[in-house]
Amino acid sequence: MINESAPIIENVRLSQNLWQLKLLAPGIAKATAGPGQFIEILIDHSWERPLRRPMSIAGADNDQITIIYKTFGPATKSLSGKKSGEIIDLIGPLGNTFSGYEDNSHFPILVGGGVGLAPVLWLHRKLVQSEIKHILIIGAQTADEHFLADNPRENIYLTTDDGTLGLRGTVMPVLNKLLGEIAKPSIYACGPRAMLKAIQAVAVIGRVPAQLSVESYMACGIGLCQGCAIPLATDNNSRNYSLVCRDGPVYAAEEVSFA
Amino acid sequence: MRTRIGSVEFANPVFVASGTYGYGTEAAGLTDIKGIGAVITKSVTLNPRVGNPPPRIVETASGMINSIGLANVGIDRYLSELQPIYRNFPTAVIMNIAGSTPAEYRQVLEKAESVSSDIVGYEINISCPNVKEGGMEFGVSREATARLTADLRGLTERLLIMKLSPNVTDITAIGKAAEAAGADAVSAINTLVGMSINPKTWQSNIFTTFGGLSGPAIKPVAIAAVHKLYRQLTIPVIGIGGITTAGDVVEFALAGATAVQIGTANFRDPAVGIKIRDDLEEYLAVKNLTNFEDIRGRVRLWS
């Protein structure tokens, strides 16, 4: 876990509400193990907003890391206004990674929703580079939120709630259809809570190995404050919490409780 | 900047607050905690506690609200797994204790005292707003504070520090009760009761509805509490509330604090305590002061 002052290489808009930030961060880049991990980014140095913001790493190589973020509130909006050369204070890499996608035992289906597509997109690029066949499904509310091209022939499926691009609806219909067609699928997903909950149900019922990268509000991001706890599934009525920053953010689908 | 509280001499007056640095053992891997005057552990209770359901935290203007709910491993596991790590620890460790009944506080303290350990003392949490029976009901009552302090005083010769709540009518009365009953020091303040609502979803941002407000937003409330306590108590007052810079530490000292605790700021930068310590040393040098003690209580008032 490293604290690094990282100059912005590039900060560009990808779609209506998604931006891509490339940072020169050799320490963190070299230490990053793979898709799933995140950084805690300090957006402004005043104490009006005391806390860092956790953001998934969308790519790491040599001396650069890539972040895809959503302009959600005043902090992320101000981040989108920052220019090349400005320095951003980072802590990372944090958390665990997606795993098992290179052992060729299953056919990976990657599902990303909203800004959750960051780690999923990185996983997709890795699998492309390793020439491992897989499918990428990205869901959004409307066409303007997408920046990738819908390309089912190349195993990239886009969905929009309003049908303005790709398949109309959530990611679930196309996921369910593909699960029916593929012999030994596995799922890697990151996105809104409702999406992960739906994927969990399908994975558990269909006995499909699935890994979910979950979100939680965070303060320290490094396991000290216990603010990011989420409930895990338990057999009885007991409560069992896990710290997303330390034990996650990637969990086996059946481990998490969305109750 | 050596600082004395009771019979203990600390390397410097900059401590880290309970709940913001784990049990002290994790932090050793993240930052060089040798430079911190003392680590105050997460509150330890008699039985393990899983804490409150999420959401437990929300950022607010210049601060945050937390409702962690005293999540901790419980005294037995604390003693067996964590305490041995304190041997040859780079800095002083003060154990924070919370409970719902006087008996629970006593039992935790007795167990802690029964093992040989290197902790220098205890901070008693009678001010957590985040659990139904979390101790705050003691901290709002002079009599309850006095009785609990006297009870615990009889069980240990180590430092006994009572952590006071700002959610009271008269913090000085509580502080004086603790002093009369034998506390070596008081620490002030714990968090303020706060609430936050999302105007888009209409949802409360904290599961338990009410939580504890901390961070720079509360510093003026903390400074006032410290100064009031300083005027009326003879035992040291340890100041807590919104410290992010050495200037804040000086402000607390001028108000009367003997030492300070840094809390929320650690979430942004676990090394902030070290940086503040360094800046404080420089401040003393520039002002030609030899001791941090020289600043204490020296605020110039108008009336």
Coordinates of C-alpha atoms in Angstrom, one line a residue:
Chain A
M1 CA 0.0 0.0 0.0
I2 CA 1.6 3.2 -1.2
N3 CA 0.9 6.8 -0.9
E4 CA 1.9 8.4 -4.2
S5 CA 1.6 11.9 -5.7
A6 CA 0.5 11.2 -9.3
P7 CA 0.6 13.8 -12.2
I8 CA -2.4 13.6 -14.5
I9 CA -1.4 12.3 -18.0
E10 CA -4.9 12.6 -19.4
N11 CA -8.4 13.3 -18.1
V12 CA -11.0 12.8 -20.8
R13 CA -14.7 12.3 -21.1
L14 CA -15.7 8.8 -22.3
S15 CA -19.5 9.3 -22.3
Q16 CA -22.2 11.4 -20.8
N17 CA -21.3 10.6 -17.3
L18 CA -18.0 8.6 -17.5
W19 CA -14.5 9.9 -17.5
Q20 CA -11.1 8.3 -17.9
L21 CA -8.2 9.4 -15.8
K22 CA -4.6 8.3 -16.7
L23 CA -2.1 9.0 -13.9
L24 CA 1.7 8.7 -13.8
A25 CA 2.0 6.5 -10.7
P26 CA 4.9 4.0 -11.1
G27 CA 4.9 2.9 -7.5
I28 CA 1.2 2.0 -7.5
A29 CA 1.2 0.7 -11.0
K30 CA 4.0 -1.8 -10.3
A31 CA 2.3 -2.9 -7.1
T32 CA -1.1 -3.5 -8.6
A33 CA -1.8 -7.2 -9.0
G34 CA -4.8 -7.1 -11.3
P35 CA -8.5 -6.1 -12.0
G36 CA -10.5 -5.8 -8.8
Q37 CA -8.1 -3.6 -6.9
F38 CA -8.8 0.0 -6.2
I39 CA -7.2 3.2 -5.1
E40 CA -8.3 5.9 -2.6
I41 CA -8.1 9.2 -4.3
L42 CA -7.8 12.6 -2.6
I43 CA -9.7 15.0 -4.8
D44 CA -9.2 18.2 -3.0
H45 CA -6.8 19.2 -0.3
S46 CA -9.1 21.4 1.6
W47 CA -10.8 19.8 4.6
E48 CA -14.3 20.6 3.4
R49 CA -14.5 17.1 2.0
P50 CA -12.2 15.2 4.4
L51 CA -12.5 11.8 2.9
R52 CA -10.8 10.2 -0.1
R53 CA -12.9 8.5 -2.8
P54 CA -12.4 4.8 -3.6
M55 CA -12.2 4.1 -7.3
S56 CA -11.5 0.8 -9.1
I57 CA -8.4 0.6 -11.2
A58 CA -9.2 0.2 -14.9
G59 CA -5.7 -0.5 -16.0
A60 CA -2.1 -0.6 -14.7
D61 CA 1.1 -1.0 -16.7
N62 CA 4.6 0.1 -16.2
D63 CA 4.2 3.5 -14.7
Q64 CA 0.6 4.4 -15.4
I65 CA -2.7 3.6 -13.9
T66 CA -6.1 4.2 -15.4
I67 CA -9.2 5.1 -13.6
I68 CA -12.7 5.3 -15.0
Y69 CA -15.0 7.4 -12.8
K70 CA -18.5 8.7 -12.8
T71 CA -19.3 12.4 -12.2
F72 CA -21.6 11.8 -9.4
G73 CA -21.4 14.8 -7.0
P74 CA -19.4 17.9 -6.4
A75 CA -16.1 16.0 -5.7
T76 CA -16.1 13.9 -8.8
K77 CA -17.3 16.9 -10.9
S78 CA -14.3 18.9 -9.7
L79 CA -12.1 15.9 -10.6
S80 CA -13.4 16.1 -14.1
G81 CA -12.2 19.7 -14.3
K82 CA -8.6 18.8 -13.5
K83 CA -6.0 19.1 -16.3
S84 CA -2.9 17.2 -17.4
G85 CA 0.0 17.9 -15.2
E86 CA -2.1 18.5 -12.0
I87 CA -1.0 16.2 -9.2
I88 CA -3.4 13.8 -7.5
D89 CA -2.7 12.2 -4.2
L90 CA -3.4 8.4 -4.2
I91 CA -3.3 5.6 -1.8
G92 CA -3.2 2.1 -3.3
P93 CA -3.4 -0.5 -4.6
L94 CA -6.0 -1.7 -2.2
G95 CA -8.2 -4.8 -2.0
N96 CA -8.2 -8.1 -3.8
T97 CA -8.5 -9.2 -7.4
F98 CA -10.7 -11.3 -9.7
S99 CA -9.1 -14.7 -10.0
G100 CA -9.2 -17.9 -11.9
Y101 CA -10.0 -16.5 -15.3
E102 CA -6.8 -17.8 -16.9
D103 CA -7.0 -21.4 -16.0
N104 CA -9.2 -22.3 -19.0
S105 CA -11.6 -24.4 -16.9
H106 CA -14.5 -22.2 -17.5
F107 CA -15.7 -19.7 -20.1
P108 CA -15.6 -16.2 -18.6
I109 CA -18.7 -14.0 -19.0
L110 CA -17.8 -10.4 -17.8
V111 CA -20.6 -8.1 -16.8
G112 CA -20.2 -4.4 -16.0
G113 CA -22.9 -1.9 -15.1
G114 CA -22.5 1.8 -14.9
V115 CA -19.1 2.8 -13.5
G116 CA -18.6 -0.8 -12.4
L117 CA -17.3 -1.5 -15.8
A118 CA -13.9 -0.2 -14.8
P119 CA -12.4 -3.4 -13.4
V120 CA -14.4 -5.5 -15.9
L121 CA -13.1 -3.6 -18.8
W122 CA -9.5 -4.2 -17.6
L123 CA -10.3 -7.9 -17.2
H124 CA -11.6 -7.9 -20.8
R125 CA -8.5 -6.3 -22.1
K126 CA -6.3 -8.8 -20.3
L127 CA -8.3 -11.7 -21.7
V128 CA -8.1 -10.2 -25.2
Q129 CA -4.3 -9.9 -24.8
S130 CA -4.0 -13.5 -23.5
E131 CA -6.3 -14.6 -26.3
I132 CA -8.7 -16.2 -23.9
K133 CA -12.2 -16.4 -25.4
H134 CA -14.8 -14.7 -23.3
I135 CA -17.9 -12.5 -23.5
L136 CA -18.3 -8.9 -22.3
I137 CA -21.7 -7.5 -21.4
I138 CA -22.0 -3.8 -20.4
G139 CA -25.3 -2.3 -19.2
A140 CA -26.3 1.3 -18.9
Q141 CA -29.4 3.4 -18.7
T142 CA -29.2 5.0 -22.2
A143 CA -27.0 5.2 -25.3
D144 CA -25.2 8.3 -24.2
E145 CA -23.7 6.5 -21.2
H146 CA -21.9 3.9 -23.4
F147 CA -18.6 4.5 -25.1
L148 CA -17.8 1.0 -26.4
A149 CA -19.3 -0.3 -29.6
D150 CA -22.0 -2.9 -29.5
N151 CA -20.4 -5.9 -31.3
P152 CA -22.0 -9.3 -30.6
R153 CA -20.0 -10.9 -33.3
E154 CA -16.9 -10.0 -31.3
N155 CA -18.7 -11.1 -28.1
I156 CA -19.4 -7.6 -26.8
Y157 CA -23.0 -7.0 -25.9
L158 CA -24.3 -3.6 -24.8
T159 CA -27.7 -3.1 -23.2
T160 CA -29.6 0.0 -22.4
D161 CA -32.7 0.3 -20.1
D162 CA -34.4 2.5 -22.8
G163 CA -33.3 0.5 -25.8
T164 CA -31.4 3.3 -27.5
L165 CA -28.4 1.2 -28.0
G166 CA -27.9 -2.6 -28.1
L167 CA -30.4 -4.8 -26.4
R168 CA -33.3 -3.2 -24.5
G169 CA -33.4 -4.0 -20.8
T170 CA -30.9 -4.9 -18.1
V171 CA -27.9 -7.1 -18.6
M172 CA -29.9 -10.1 -17.2
P173 CA -31.8 -11.3 -20.3
V174 CA -28.7 -11.5 -22.4
L175 CA -26.7 -13.0 -19.5
N176 CA -29.4 -15.7 -18.9
K177 CA -29.5 -16.5 -22.7
L178 CA -25.7 -16.9 -22.8
L179 CA -25.7 -19.0 -19.6
G180 CA -28.1 -21.3 -21.4
E181 CA -25.8 -21.6 -24.4
I182 CA -22.4 -22.0 -22.8
A183 CA -21.3 -25.3 -21.3
K184 CA -19.1 -24.2 -18.4
P185 CA -19.6 -20.5 -17.8
S186 CA -18.1 -18.4 -15.0
I187 CA -19.1 -14.9 -14.2
Y188 CA -17.1 -11.8 -13.3
A189 CA -19.3 -8.8 -12.4
C190 CA -19.1 -5.3 -11.1
G191 CA -21.9 -2.8 -11.1
P192 CA -25.0 -1.5 -9.2
R193 CA -26.3 -3.4 -6.2
A194 CA -29.4 -4.5 -8.0
M195 CA -27.4 -6.0 -10.8
L196 CA -25.1 -7.9 -8.5
K197 CA -28.1 -9.2 -6.6
A198 CA -29.7 -10.5 -9.7
I199 CA -26.5 -12.1 -10.9
Q200 CA -26.0 -13.7 -7.5
A201 CA -29.4 -15.4 -7.7
V202 CA -28.8 -16.7 -11.2
A203 CA -25.3 -17.9 -10.3
V204 CA -26.4 -19.7 -7.2
I205 CA -29.4 -21.4 -8.8
G206 CA -27.4 -22.4 -11.9
R207 CA -24.3 -23.3 -9.9
V208 CA -22.2 -21.0 -12.0
P209 CA -19.0 -19.9 -10.3
A210 CA -19.3 -16.1 -10.0
Q211 CA -17.2 -13.4 -8.5
L212 CA -18.7 -10.0 -7.7
S213 CA -16.8 -6.8 -7.0
V214 CA -19.0 -4.9 -4.5
E215 CA -19.1 -1.3 -3.5
S216 CA -19.3 0.3 -0.1
Y217 CA -19.0 3.7 1.4
M218 CA -15.4 4.0 2.7
A219 CA -13.5 6.3 5.0
C220 CA -10.0 5.0 5.5
G221 CA -10.0 2.3 2.8
I222 CA -7.2 0.5 4.6
G223 CA -9.0 -1.6 7.2
L224 CA -8.7 0.7 10.2
C225 CA -12.1 2.4 10.7
Q226 CA -14.5 -0.5 9.9
G227 CA -16.8 1.9 8.1
C228 CA -17.1 -0.2 4.9
A229 CA -18.5 -3.4 6.5
I230 CA -21.0 -5.4 4.5
P231 CA -23.0 -8.4 5.7
L232 CA -22.0 -11.8 4.6
A233 CA -24.5 -14.6 4.1
T234 CA -24.9 -16.7 7.2
D235 CA -26.7 -20.0 7.8
N236 CA -28.5 -18.7 10.8
N237 CA -29.7 -15.4 12.0
S238 CA -26.3 -14.3 13.2
R239 CA -24.7 -11.2 11.7
N240 CA -21.3 -11.5 10.1
Y241 CA -19.6 -8.5 8.5
S242 CA -16.7 -8.2 6.2
L243 CA -14.6 -5.1 5.4
V244 CA -14.8 -4.5 1.7
C245 CA -11.5 -2.6 1.7
R246 CA -9.6 -5.4 3.3
D247 CA -11.4 -8.7 2.5
G248 CA -12.9 -7.5 -0.8
P249 CA -14.0 -5.9 -3.0
V250 CA -14.1 -9.2 -4.9
Y251 CA -16.2 -11.9 -3.3
A252 CA -17.6 -15.2 -4.4
A253 CA -21.2 -14.5 -5.3
E254 CA -22.7 -16.8 -2.6
E255 CA -20.7 -15.1 0.2
V256 CA -22.4 -11.8 0.1
S257 CA -25.7 -11.0 1.7
F258 CA -27.9 -8.5 -0.3
A259 CA -30.8 -8.9 2.2
Chain B
M1 CA 8.2 17.6 23.5
R2 CA 8.1 15.0 26.2
T3 CA 4.7 15.1 27.9
R4 CA 3.7 13.8 31.3
I5 CA 0.3 12.5 32.2
G6 CA 0.0 11.0 35.7
S7 CA 3.0 8.9 36.2
V8 CA 3.6 8.3 32.5
E9 CA 5.9 10.3 30.3
F10 CA 5.1 10.3 26.6
A11 CA 7.6 11.0 23.8
N12 CA 5.3 13.8 22.5
P13 CA 1.7 15.1 23.0
V14 CA 0.3 13.9 19.7
F15 CA -1.8 10.8 20.1
V16 CA -4.2 9.0 17.7
A17 CA -7.8 8.6 18.8
S18 CA -9.7 5.4 19.5
G19 CA -11.4 4.0 16.5
T20 CA -9.2 5.6 14.0
Y21 CA -6.1 3.5 14.2
G22 CA -7.4 -0.1 14.8
Y23 CA -5.6 -1.8 17.6
G24 CA -2.3 -0.1 16.8
T25 CA -0.9 -3.3 15.4
E26 CA -2.1 -2.9 11.8
A27 CA -0.8 0.6 11.5
A28 CA 2.8 -0.4 12.2
G29 CA 2.9 -1.8 8.7
L30 CA 1.5 1.3 7.1
T31 CA 3.4 4.1 8.6
D32 CA 6.3 4.7 11.0
I33 CA 4.3 5.1 14.2
K34 CA 7.4 5.6 16.3
G35 CA 6.8 9.3 15.9
I36 CA 3.3 9.2 17.5
G37 CA 3.1 9.9 21.2
A38 CA 0.5 7.2 21.9
V39 CA -1.9 4.9 20.1
I40 CA -5.3 4.6 21.7
T41 CA -6.9 1.4 20.7
K42 CA -10.3 0.8 19.2
S43 CA -12.8 0.4 22.1
V44 CA -12.7 -3.2 23.5
T45 CA -15.8 -4.6 25.1
L46 CA -16.4 -7.7 27.2
N47 CA -18.0 -9.7 24.4
P48 CA -17.0 -9.4 20.7
R49 CA -19.2 -7.0 18.8
V50 CA -19.9 -7.2 15.1
G51 CA -21.0 -3.5 15.0
N52 CA -24.0 -1.8 13.3
P53 CA -25.4 -2.7 9.9
P54 CA -24.3 -0.5 7.0
P55 CA -24.4 2.3 6.1
R56 CA -22.0 3.2 8.9
I57 CA -20.4 6.3 7.6
V58 CA -21.3 9.4 5.6
E59 CA -19.2 12.4 4.8
T60 CA -20.6 15.8 5.9
A61 CA -19.4 19.4 5.5
S62 CA -15.9 19.4 6.9
G63 CA -16.5 16.2 8.7
M64 CA -18.2 12.8 8.8
I65 CA -20.7 10.9 10.8
N66 CA -19.9 7.4 11.9
S67 CA -22.0 4.7 13.5
I68 CA -19.7 1.8 13.5
G69 CA -21.2 0.5 16.7
L70 CA -18.1 -0.5 18.7
A71 CA -17.2 -3.4 16.4
N72 CA -14.3 -5.1 18.1
V73 CA -12.9 -8.6 18.8
G74 CA -13.8 -8.6 22.5
I75 CA -11.4 -8.6 25.5
D76 CA -10.5 -12.3 25.4
R77 CA -9.3 -12.3 21.8
Y78 CA -7.8 -8.9 22.2
L79 CA -5.6 -10.2 25.0
S80 CA -4.6 -13.4 23.4
E81 CA -3.9 -12.2 19.9
L82 CA -3.1 -8.6 20.1
Q83 CA -1.5 -7.7 23.4
P84 CA 1.6 -9.8 22.8
I85 CA 2.3 -7.6 19.9
Y86 CA 2.7 -4.7 22.2
R87 CA 5.9 -6.0 23.6
N88 CA 8.7 -3.8 22.3
F89 CA 6.1 -1.7 20.5
P90 CA 7.5 1.5 19.0
T91 CA 5.1 3.7 20.8
A92 CA 3.0 3.9 24.0
V93 CA -0.4 2.1 23.8
I94 CA -3.5 3.1 25.8
M95 CA -6.4 0.6 25.7
N96 CA -9.9 2.1 25.3
I97 CA -12.6 0.2 27.1
A98 CA -16.4 0.4 26.5
G99 CA -19.3 -1.3 28.2
S100 CA -23.0 -1.2 28.8
T101 CA -22.9 -1.9 32.5
P102 CA -20.4 -0.9 35.3
A103 CA -19.8 -4.7 35.7
E104 CA -18.7 -5.0 32.1
Y105 CA -16.2 -2.2 32.3
R106 CA -14.9 -3.7 35.5
Q107 CA -14.6 -7.2 34.0
V108 CA -12.7 -5.9 31.0
L109 CA -10.3 -3.9 33.1
E110 CA -9.8 -6.8 35.5
K111 CA -9.0 -9.2 32.6
A112 CA -6.6 -6.6 31.1
E113 CA -4.9 -6.1 34.4
S114 CA -4.5 -9.9 34.9
V115 CA -2.1 -10.3 32.0
S116 CA 1.3 -8.8 32.0
S117 CA 1.3 -6.2 29.3
D118 CA 3.0 -3.2 28.1
I119 CA 0.0 -0.9 27.8
V120 CA 0.5 2.3 29.8
G121 CA -3.1 2.9 30.7
Y122 CA -6.8 2.9 29.9
E123 CA -9.2 5.4 28.3
I124 CA -12.7 4.7 29.4
N125 CA -15.4 5.3 26.8
I126 CA -18.4 6.7 28.5
S127 CA -19.4 8.8 25.5
C128 CA -20.1 6.6 22.4
P129 CA -23.4 7.8 20.8
N130 CA -23.6 4.7 18.5
V131 CA -25.0 1.9 20.5
K132 CA -28.1 1.7 22.7
E133 CA -26.1 0.7 25.7
G134 CA -22.7 2.1 24.7
G135 CA -21.6 4.0 27.7
M136 CA -23.0 7.4 26.9
E137 CA -25.6 7.0 29.6
F138 CA -22.7 7.0 32.1
G139 CA -21.1 10.0 30.6
V140 CA -24.1 12.2 30.8
S141 CA -24.4 11.7 34.5
R142 CA -22.1 13.1 37.2
E143 CA -23.0 10.3 39.7
A144 CA -22.6 7.5 37.2
T145 CA -19.3 8.9 36.0
A146 CA -18.1 9.3 39.6
R147 CA -19.1 5.8 40.5
L148 CA -17.6 4.2 37.5
T149 CA -14.4 6.1 37.8
A150 CA -14.1 5.1 41.5
D151 CA -14.8 1.5 40.7
L152 CA -12.1 1.3 38.0
R153 CA -9.7 3.4 40.0
G154 CA -9.7 0.6 42.6
L155 CA -8.6 -2.0 40.0
T156 CA -5.5 -0.5 38.4
E157 CA -2.6 1.7 39.1
R158 CA -2.1 2.4 35.4
L159 CA -3.3 5.6 33.9
L160 CA -7.1 6.0 34.0
I161 CA -8.5 8.5 31.5
M162 CA -12.2 9.2 31.2
K163 CA -13.3 10.2 27.7
L164 CA -16.1 12.8 28.0
S165 CA -19.1 13.4 25.8
P166 CA -20.0 16.8 24.5
N167 CA -23.7 15.8 24.3
V168 CA -24.3 17.0 27.9
T169 CA -25.5 20.2 29.5
D170 CA -22.3 20.8 31.6
I171 CA -19.2 18.9 30.6
T172 CA -17.2 20.5 33.4
A173 CA -19.5 18.9 36.1
I174 CA -18.8 15.5 34.5
G175 CA -15.1 16.3 34.4
K176 CA -14.9 17.3 38.0
A177 CA -16.8 14.2 39.0
A178 CA -14.2 12.1 37.2
E179 CA -11.4 14.0 38.8
A180 CA -12.8 13.7 42.3
A181 CA -13.2 10.0 41.9
G182 CA -9.5 9.5 41.0
A183 CA -9.2 9.8 37.2
D184 CA -5.6 10.7 36.1
A185 CA -6.9 12.7 33.2
V186 CA -10.0 13.4 31.0
S187 CA -10.1 13.4 27.3
A188 CA -12.6 15.7 25.4
I189 CA -14.5 15.5 23.3
N190 CA -16.0 12.3 21.9
T191 CA -18.2 12.8 18.8
L192 CA -21.3 15.0 18.6
V193 CA -24.7 13.4 17.8
G194 CA -25.5 14.1 14.1
M195 CA -27.8 13.0 11.4
S196 CA -27.7 13.1 7.6
I197 CA -30.4 12.6 4.9
N198 CA -30.1 12.1 1.2
P199 CA -32.5 14.7 -0.5
K200 CA -32.7 12.6 -3.7
T201 CA -33.7 9.3 -2.1
W202 CA -35.2 10.6 1.1
Q203 CA -33.1 7.9 2.8
S204 CA -31.2 8.4 6.1
N205 CA -27.5 8.1 5.3
I206 CA -26.8 6.2 8.5
F207 CA -28.5 2.9 9.3
T208 CA -29.0 3.8 13.0
T209 CA -30.3 7.2 12.0
F210 CA -28.1 9.1 14.5
G211 CA -24.3 8.8 14.6
G212 CA -21.3 10.6 15.8
L213 CA -20.0 13.7 14.0
S214 CA -16.3 14.3 13.9
G215 CA -13.7 16.2 11.9
P216 CA -12.8 19.9 11.5
A217 CA -16.5 20.9 11.8
I218 CA -16.4 20.1 15.5
K219 CA -13.2 21.7 16.5
P220 CA -14.7 24.9 17.9
V221 CA -17.0 22.8 20.2
A222 CA -14.0 20.7 21.3
I223 CA -11.8 23.8 22.0
A224 CA -14.6 25.3 24.1
A225 CA -15.0 22.0 26.1
V226 CA -11.2 21.8 26.7
H227 CA -11.0 25.3 27.9
K228 CA -13.9 25.0 30.3
L229 CA -12.4 21.8 31.7
Y230 CA -9.0 23.4 31.9
R231 CA -10.3 26.2 34.0
Q232 CA -12.0 24.0 36.6
L233 CA -9.9 20.7 36.7
T234 CA -6.4 20.2 38.0
I235 CA -5.9 16.9 36.2
P236 CA -4.7 17.0 32.6
V237 CA -7.2 17.5 29.7
I238 CA -6.4 15.7 26.5
G239 CA -8.0 17.5 23.6
I240 CA -9.8 15.8 20.7
G241 CA -11.8 17.2 17.8
G242 CA -11.0 18.0 14.2
I243 CA -7.2 18.4 14.4
T244 CA -5.6 18.4 11.0
T245 CA -2.6 20.6 11.5
A246 CA 0.0 21.6 14.0
G247 CA -1.8 25.0 14.3
D248 CA -4.8 23.1 15.5
V249 CA -2.7 21.4 18.2
V250 CA -1.4 24.7 19.3
E251 CA -4.9 26.0 19.6
F252 CA -5.9 23.1 21.8
A253 CA -2.8 23.7 23.9
L254 CA -3.6 27.4 24.3
A255 CA -7.1 26.4 25.4
G256 CA -5.5 24.2 28.1
A257 CA -4.8 20.7 26.6
T258 CA -1.8 18.8 27.9
A259 CA -1.9 16.4 24.9
V260 CA -4.1 15.9 21.9
Q261 CA -5.6 13.1 19.9
I262 CA -6.0 13.0 16.1
G263 CA -8.9 11.1 14.7
T264 CA -10.7 11.7 11.5
A265 CA -7.6 13.1 9.8
N266 CA -6.0 9.7 10.0
F267 CA -8.6 8.4 7.5
R268 CA -7.2 10.6 4.8
D269 CA -3.6 10.1 5.8
P270 CA -2.5 7.6 8.4
A271 CA 0.8 9.5 8.6
V272 CA -0.8 12.8 9.4
G273 CA 0.2 12.5 13.1
I274 CA 3.8 12.2 12.3
K275 CA 3.7 15.3 10.0
I276 CA 1.9 17.2 12.7
R277 CA 4.4 16.2 15.3
D278 CA 7.3 17.4 13.0
D279 CA 5.5 20.7 12.3
L280 CA 4.9 21.2 16.0
E281 CA 8.6 20.7 16.8
E282 CA 9.4 23.3 14.2
Y283 CA 6.8 25.7 15.7
L284 CA 8.3 25.4 19.1
A285 CA 11.8 26.0 17.7
V286 CA 10.7 29.1 15.8
K287 CA 8.9 30.5 18.9
N288 CA 11.9 29.7 21.1
L289 CA 9.9 27.5 23.4
T290 CA 11.5 24.4 24.8
N291 CA 8.4 22.6 26.0
F292 CA 5.0 22.0 24.6
E293 CA 3.9 22.6 28.2
D294 CA 4.9 26.3 27.8
I295 CA 1.9 26.9 25.6
R296 CA -0.6 25.3 27.8
G297 CA -3.5 27.5 28.8
R298 CA -1.8 30.6 27.5
V299 CA -4.8 31.8 25.4
R300 CA -5.1 35.6 25.7
L301 CA -8.6 36.4 26.5
W302 CA -10.4 39.7 26.1
S303 CA -12.4 39.7 29.2

